[in-house]
Amino acid sequence: MKRFLFLFAILLVGCAQPPRPVRLVLQPTSTNIYPSYFASWLGFYKEEGVDVEISQVAGAAKVLEAVVGGSADVGGGVYESTLQLAAEGKSIVCFISLIRSPNFAIIAVPGIKSYSELRGKTIGVTSAGSPSQAYLNYALKMAGVDPAAVSVANIGVNATAVAALEHHQVDAGVLFGTAITSYLARKPDAVVLADTRTIEGLRAVFHVDDYPASCLLARREWLDANPDAARKMARAVLRSLGWIRAHSAEEVLAKIPQEARIGDSAMELAAIRLAQPIYSIDGRINKESAEGVLAILGLKSPTVDVANTFVNFK
């Protein structure tokens, strides 16, 4: 009998399947999402006991598509998406916030000096319907310009966005992170119409001091079925946030693989230094900040309960 039980136990062990890696989809590297990449580069996911498999897509809209469609378990997206989908009756949940600002700038090509001069012009956004377009629409309205008075074009992020401006494919663009410093270094006479890379700039655009933006998000059913994996991922990313804040920009840059860098080192360093003070300290979202984002987006749906769009792990 003992021999039978021993053989049965061996059989069970042999048949046991290792847990499937968490499929994490991210946008191309930028300061907004560095913490999610750093958790892998620094080995924090592994140390926390979660196997994470990273894939990359272009733009927040594609990230959301992968998460909603089920081809990814977790996405490096933006908090606004959880609210927009909640208005449609879908439940996508943010479980760690990376940064306290969208960290974007709206920059016009040399010669254009105000929002009013953008009427009839083409403005670049990462992709149509993305949060970058929502930021643009809000800024235009606050400046008294009807968003319908401009055209939008998809310019992606990083190098493609900078190239679109340099080659005058667009008259202005919504840029993020290193793309901002890179373009301004090349075109110092370009006009910055909005800049949320600092709390002062964030306040000037949105009149708030805390705007949850880049985050990790997942379908509610995945979170309910995998709370341990989500908690471990959140801890790993929180550790990377702390590591980035605690080290010099030069030390941070040294940990970024060469193939993941955008532009030259000087531009990267400038972008990192600007981002460090606005990275989240605790990864949490509070209800007041969530309601502020809801108001900025102009969502009126009574079905949106912000408390259902985020979870703060202990």
Short mmCIF file of C-alpha atoms in Angstrom, two decimals:
data_model
loop_
_atom_site.label_atom_id
_atom_site.label_comp_id
_atom_site.label_asym_id
_atom_site.label_seq_id
_atom_site.Cartn_x
_atom_site.Cartn_y
_atom_site.Cartn_z
CA MET A 1 0.00 0.00 0.00
CA LYS A 2 2.81 2.40 0.91
CA ARG A 3 4.52 1.63 -2.38
CA PHE A 4 1.29 2.38 -4.24
CA LEU A 5 0.85 5.74 -2.47
CA PHE A 6 4.47 6.63 -3.19
CA LEU A 7 4.06 5.88 -6.90
CA PHE A 8 0.75 7.78 -6.97
CA ALA A 9 2.41 10.85 -5.43
CA ILE A 10 5.18 10.74 -8.04
CA LEU A 11 2.55 10.52 -10.76
CA LEU A 12 0.75 13.59 -9.42
CA VAL A 13 3.95 15.60 -9.29
CA GLY A 14 4.83 14.55 -12.81
CA CYS A 15 1.43 15.58 -14.12
CA ALA A 16 1.39 18.93 -12.34
CA GLN A 17 1.76 21.78 -14.82
CA PRO A 18 3.83 24.83 -13.92
CA PRO A 19 1.76 28.02 -13.62
CA ARG A 20 1.41 29.89 -16.90
CA PRO A 21 3.40 33.13 -17.06
CA VAL A 22 1.44 36.32 -16.66
CA ARG A 23 1.16 37.85 -20.13
CA LEU A 24 2.03 41.54 -19.75
CA VAL A 25 1.66 43.83 -22.77
CA LEU A 26 3.41 47.20 -22.73
CA GLN A 27 3.90 50.18 -24.99
CA PRO A 28 7.42 50.94 -26.23
CA THR A 29 9.75 52.13 -23.49
CA SER A 30 9.26 55.66 -22.18
CA THR A 31 9.53 57.37 -18.82
CA ASN A 32 5.77 56.88 -18.28
CA ILE A 33 6.11 53.10 -18.21
CA TYR A 34 9.74 52.57 -17.18
CA PRO A 35 8.69 51.16 -13.77
CA SER A 36 6.93 48.19 -15.42
CA TYR A 37 10.03 47.43 -17.50
CA PHE A 38 12.43 48.03 -14.60
CA ALA A 39 10.62 45.43 -12.52
CA SER A 40 11.81 42.96 -15.17
CA TRP A 41 15.26 44.46 -15.84
CA LEU A 42 16.05 44.53 -12.10
CA GLY A 43 14.65 41.04 -11.50
CA PHE A 44 11.90 42.19 -9.13
CA TYR A 45 9.09 40.17 -10.75
CA LYS A 46 11.16 37.02 -10.29
CA GLU A 47 12.13 37.92 -6.72
CA GLU A 48 8.46 38.46 -5.85
CA GLY A 49 7.67 35.00 -7.21
CA VAL A 50 5.73 35.82 -10.37
CA ASP A 51 6.73 34.78 -13.88
CA VAL A 52 5.99 37.65 -16.27
CA GLU A 53 6.18 37.40 -20.05
CA ILE A 54 6.40 40.86 -21.68
CA SER A 55 5.27 41.70 -25.20
CA GLN A 56 5.14 45.11 -26.82
CA VAL A 57 2.55 46.95 -28.91
CA ALA A 58 2.35 50.50 -30.24
CA GLY A 59 0.07 52.74 -28.21
CA ALA A 60 -2.36 52.61 -25.28
CA ALA A 61 -5.26 51.69 -27.57
CA LYS A 62 -3.47 48.51 -28.66
CA VAL A 63 -2.67 47.66 -25.04
CA LEU A 64 -6.32 47.98 -24.13
CA GLU A 65 -7.36 45.92 -27.13
CA ALA A 66 -5.09 43.08 -26.00
CA VAL A 67 -6.36 43.15 -22.41
CA VAL A 68 -10.04 43.39 -23.30
CA GLY A 69 -9.66 40.73 -26.00
CA GLY A 70 -7.86 38.34 -23.66
CA SER A 71 -4.58 38.01 -25.58
CA ALA A 72 -2.89 39.63 -22.57
CA ASP A 73 -3.60 39.23 -18.86
CA VAL A 74 -2.23 42.58 -17.76
CA GLY A 75 -1.54 45.77 -19.68
CA GLY A 76 0.60 48.83 -19.12
CA GLY A 77 -2.18 51.25 -19.90
CA VAL A 78 -3.65 54.47 -18.58
CA TYR A 79 -6.22 54.97 -15.85
CA GLU A 80 -8.56 56.93 -18.12
CA SER A 81 -9.25 53.72 -20.05
CA THR A 82 -10.84 52.08 -17.00
CA LEU A 83 -13.29 54.97 -16.72
CA GLN A 84 -14.12 55.04 -20.42
CA LEU A 85 -14.82 51.31 -20.44
CA ALA A 86 -16.85 51.54 -17.23
CA ALA A 87 -19.13 53.96 -19.07
CA GLU A 88 -19.63 51.17 -21.62
CA GLY A 89 -20.42 48.64 -18.89
CA LYS A 90 -17.05 46.88 -19.06
CA SER A 91 -14.86 46.21 -16.03
CA ILE A 92 -11.15 46.88 -16.48
CA VAL A 93 -9.35 47.63 -13.23
CA CYS A 94 -6.15 49.51 -12.43
CA PHE A 95 -4.16 47.78 -9.66
CA ILE A 96 -1.09 49.98 -9.38
CA SER A 97 -0.52 53.57 -10.46
CA LEU A 98 2.92 54.47 -11.81
CA ILE A 99 2.92 58.22 -12.15
CA ARG A 100 0.96 61.20 -10.81
CA SER A 101 0.70 63.00 -14.15
CA PRO A 102 0.10 62.03 -17.80
CA ASN A 103 3.60 63.48 -18.42
CA PHE A 104 2.76 64.88 -21.85
CA ALA A 105 3.37 68.14 -23.66
CA ILE A 106 1.49 69.69 -26.56
CA ILE A 107 4.09 71.25 -28.84
CA ALA A 108 3.54 73.30 -31.98
CA VAL A 109 6.01 73.52 -34.84
CA PRO A 110 7.98 76.79 -35.08
CA GLY A 111 5.75 79.59 -36.32
CA ILE A 112 2.61 78.56 -34.42
CA LYS A 113 2.38 80.36 -31.09
CA SER A 114 -1.10 79.70 -29.68
CA TYR A 115 -4.01 77.28 -29.62
CA SER A 116 -6.10 79.66 -31.70
CA GLU A 117 -3.60 79.31 -34.56
CA LEU A 118 -4.27 75.57 -34.66
CA ARG A 119 -7.71 76.00 -36.19
CA GLY A 120 -7.72 74.21 -39.54
CA LYS A 121 -4.40 72.51 -38.72
CA THR A 122 -3.45 68.86 -38.15
CA ILE A 123 -2.39 67.73 -34.69
CA GLY A 124 -0.65 64.45 -33.96
CA VAL A 125 -1.84 62.06 -31.25
CA THR A 126 -0.53 58.60 -30.42
CA SER A 127 -3.65 57.05 -31.96
CA ALA A 128 -7.21 58.18 -32.66
CA GLY A 129 -9.45 57.79 -29.63
CA SER A 130 -6.49 57.40 -27.28
CA PRO A 131 -6.05 59.33 -24.02
CA SER A 132 -3.65 61.64 -25.86
CA GLN A 133 -6.57 62.80 -27.99
CA ALA A 134 -8.66 63.32 -24.85
CA TYR A 135 -5.86 65.49 -23.39
CA LEU A 136 -5.73 67.49 -26.61
CA ASN A 137 -9.49 67.98 -26.73
CA TYR A 138 -9.55 69.18 -23.12
CA ALA A 139 -6.71 71.67 -23.69
CA LEU A 140 -8.36 72.99 -26.85
CA LYS A 141 -11.70 73.50 -25.10
CA MET A 142 -10.04 75.30 -22.18
CA ALA A 143 -8.40 77.61 -24.72
CA GLY A 144 -11.72 78.30 -26.43
CA VAL A 145 -11.02 76.21 -29.52
CA ASP A 146 -13.57 73.65 -30.71
CA PRO A 147 -11.79 70.26 -31.12
CA ALA A 148 -13.81 69.83 -34.33
CA ALA A 149 -11.87 72.78 -35.78
CA VAL A 150 -8.68 70.70 -36.01
CA SER A 151 -7.77 67.44 -37.69
CA VAL A 152 -5.91 64.67 -35.88
CA ALA A 153 -3.38 62.20 -37.23
CA ASN A 154 -1.81 59.12 -35.67
CA ILE A 155 1.90 59.68 -34.98
CA GLY A 156 2.61 56.99 -32.41
CA VAL A 157 5.19 57.61 -29.71
CA ASN A 158 8.90 58.32 -29.41
CA ALA A 159 10.83 58.50 -32.71
CA THR A 160 7.79 58.38 -35.01
CA ALA A 161 6.15 61.25 -33.15
CA VAL A 162 9.29 63.39 -33.30
CA ALA A 163 9.73 62.61 -37.01
CA ALA A 164 6.13 63.62 -37.77
CA LEU A 165 6.75 67.06 -36.29
CA GLU A 166 10.20 67.49 -37.84
CA HIS A 167 8.95 66.60 -41.30
CA HIS A 168 5.87 68.84 -40.92
CA GLN A 169 3.47 65.95 -41.33
CA VAL A 170 1.57 67.59 -38.47
CA ASP A 171 1.43 71.17 -37.19
CA ALA A 172 1.51 70.22 -33.52
CA GLY A 173 1.68 67.04 -31.52
CA VAL A 174 1.01 65.43 -28.16
CA LEU A 175 4.39 64.06 -27.09
CA PHE A 176 5.52 62.06 -24.08
CA GLY A 177 8.71 61.71 -22.07
CA THR A 178 11.94 61.56 -24.05
CA ALA A 179 10.18 62.55 -27.28
CA ILE A 180 9.54 65.97 -25.72
CA THR A 181 13.15 66.63 -24.74
CA SER A 182 14.39 65.22 -28.04
CA TYR A 183 12.19 67.44 -30.22
CA LEU A 184 12.82 70.59 -28.19
CA ALA A 185 16.57 70.03 -28.38
CA ARG A 186 16.30 69.93 -32.16
CA LYS A 187 13.73 72.72 -32.44
CA PRO A 188 14.34 75.12 -29.53
CA ASP A 189 12.07 77.72 -31.14
CA ALA A 190 9.06 75.39 -31.05
CA VAL A 191 6.26 76.58 -28.75
CA VAL A 192 5.15 74.43 -25.82
CA LEU A 193 1.42 75.01 -25.41
CA ALA A 194 0.97 72.61 -22.48
CA ASP A 195 3.47 70.72 -20.35
CA THR A 196 2.45 68.30 -17.60
CA ARG A 197 5.93 67.02 -16.77
CA THR A 198 5.87 68.96 -13.52
CA ILE A 199 3.18 69.36 -10.87
CA GLU A 200 3.06 73.08 -11.71
CA GLY A 201 2.47 72.28 -15.36
CA LEU A 202 -0.13 69.66 -14.46
CA ARG A 203 -1.94 72.23 -12.34
CA ALA A 204 -1.88 74.77 -15.18
CA VAL A 205 -3.54 72.34 -17.59
CA PHE A 206 -5.94 70.34 -15.40
CA HIS A 207 -6.12 72.37 -12.15
CA VAL A 208 -5.21 69.30 -10.06
CA ASP A 209 -2.09 68.19 -8.20
CA ASP A 210 -2.58 64.46 -8.67
CA TYR A 211 -3.72 62.85 -11.93
CA PRO A 212 -3.41 59.04 -11.99
CA ALA A 213 -2.29 58.16 -15.50
CA SER A 214 0.02 55.28 -16.47
CA CYS A 215 -0.82 52.11 -14.57
CA LEU A 216 -1.10 48.35 -14.73
CA LEU A 217 -4.63 47.22 -15.51
CA ALA A 218 -6.47 43.94 -16.02
CA ARG A 219 -9.92 42.52 -16.55
CA ARG A 220 -11.90 42.21 -13.31
CA GLU A 221 -12.36 38.48 -13.82
CA TRP A 222 -8.60 37.96 -14.19
CA LEU A 223 -7.91 39.93 -11.01
CA ASP A 224 -10.54 37.96 -9.10
CA ALA A 225 -9.03 34.68 -10.31
CA ASN A 226 -5.38 35.71 -9.83
CA PRO A 227 -5.13 38.08 -6.84
CA ASP A 228 -1.81 36.61 -5.69
CA ALA A 229 -0.13 37.12 -9.07
CA ALA A 230 -1.49 40.69 -9.31
CA ARG A 231 -0.33 41.50 -5.78
CA LYS A 232 3.17 40.19 -6.54
CA MET A 233 3.33 42.23 -9.75
CA ALA A 234 2.22 45.34 -7.85
CA ARG A 235 4.92 44.78 -5.23
CA ALA A 236 7.57 44.32 -7.92
CA VAL A 237 6.58 47.52 -9.72
CA LEU A 238 6.39 49.43 -6.44
CA ARG A 239 9.96 48.31 -5.73
CA SER A 240 11.07 49.56 -9.15
CA LEU A 241 9.39 52.92 -8.51
CA GLY A 242 11.35 53.22 -5.28
CA TRP A 243 14.57 52.20 -7.00
CA ILE A 244 14.17 54.79 -9.76
CA ARG A 245 13.43 57.57 -7.28
CA ALA A 246 16.40 56.60 -5.08
CA HIS A 247 19.03 56.58 -7.84
CA SER A 248 20.55 59.24 -10.03
CA ALA A 249 19.35 59.69 -13.59
CA GLU A 250 22.72 58.34 -14.75
CA GLU A 251 22.26 55.17 -12.68
CA VAL A 252 18.72 54.75 -14.01
CA LEU A 253 19.89 55.15 -17.60
CA ALA A 254 22.65 52.60 -17.08
CA LYS A 255 20.04 49.94 -16.32
CA ILE A 256 18.12 50.52 -19.56
CA PRO A 257 19.21 48.08 -22.29
CA GLN A 258 20.76 49.83 -25.27
CA GLU A 259 18.05 48.58 -27.63
CA ALA A 260 15.35 50.06 -25.38
CA ARG A 261 16.78 53.59 -25.30
CA ILE A 262 15.23 56.46 -27.20
CA GLY A 263 17.55 58.98 -28.77
CA ASP A 264 20.79 60.14 -27.23
CA SER A 265 21.81 59.88 -23.58
CA ALA A 266 21.44 63.60 -22.85
CA MET A 267 17.80 63.56 -23.91
CA GLU A 268 17.11 60.40 -21.91
CA LEU A 269 18.73 61.86 -18.81
CA ALA A 270 16.71 65.06 -19.07
CA ALA A 271 13.46 63.09 -19.40
CA ILE A 272 14.34 60.83 -16.46
CA ARG A 273 15.16 63.79 -14.20
CA LEU A 274 11.81 65.41 -14.99
CA ALA A 275 9.88 62.17 -14.39
CA GLN A 276 11.50 61.13 -11.09
CA PRO A 277 9.63 63.64 -8.87
CA ILE A 278 6.23 62.70 -10.28
CA TYR A 279 6.54 58.92 -10.03
CA SER A 280 4.04 57.49 -7.56
CA ILE A 281 5.37 56.91 -4.04
CA ASP A 282 2.88 54.24 -2.96
CA GLY A 283 1.24 53.14 -6.24
CA ARG A 284 -2.20 53.89 -4.85
CA ILE A 285 -5.14 55.76 -6.38
CA ASN A 286 -7.46 57.74 -4.15
CA LYS A 287 -11.13 58.30 -4.88
CA GLU A 288 -10.82 62.09 -5.09
CA SER A 289 -8.13 61.91 -7.79
CA ALA A 290 -10.15 59.30 -9.70
CA GLU A 291 -13.22 61.53 -9.63
CA GLY A 292 -11.07 64.41 -10.86
CA VAL A 293 -10.02 62.39 -13.91
CA LEU A 294 -13.65 61.43 -14.51
CA ALA A 295 -14.63 65.11 -14.54
CA ILE A 296 -11.77 66.04 -16.87
CA LEU A 297 -12.82 63.33 -19.32
CA GLY A 298 -16.33 64.75 -19.23
CA LEU A 299 -17.96 61.37 -18.65
CA LYS A 300 -21.53 61.84 -17.43
CA SER A 301 -22.66 58.23 -17.33
CA PRO A 302 -24.35 57.38 -14.01
CA THR A 303 -23.02 53.84 -14.44
CA VAL A 304 -19.44 54.92 -13.68
CA ASP A 305 -18.55 54.25 -10.06
CA VAL A 306 -14.87 55.16 -9.72
CA ALA A 307 -14.53 52.82 -6.73
CA ASN A 308 -14.93 49.90 -9.15
CA THR A 309 -12.16 51.07 -11.50
CA PHE A 310 -9.16 50.58 -9.22
CA VAL A 311 -7.90 48.41 -6.38
CA ASN A 312 -5.14 49.25 -3.91
CA PHE A 313 -3.39 46.12 -2.69
CA LYS A 314 -2.14 46.12 0.89
#
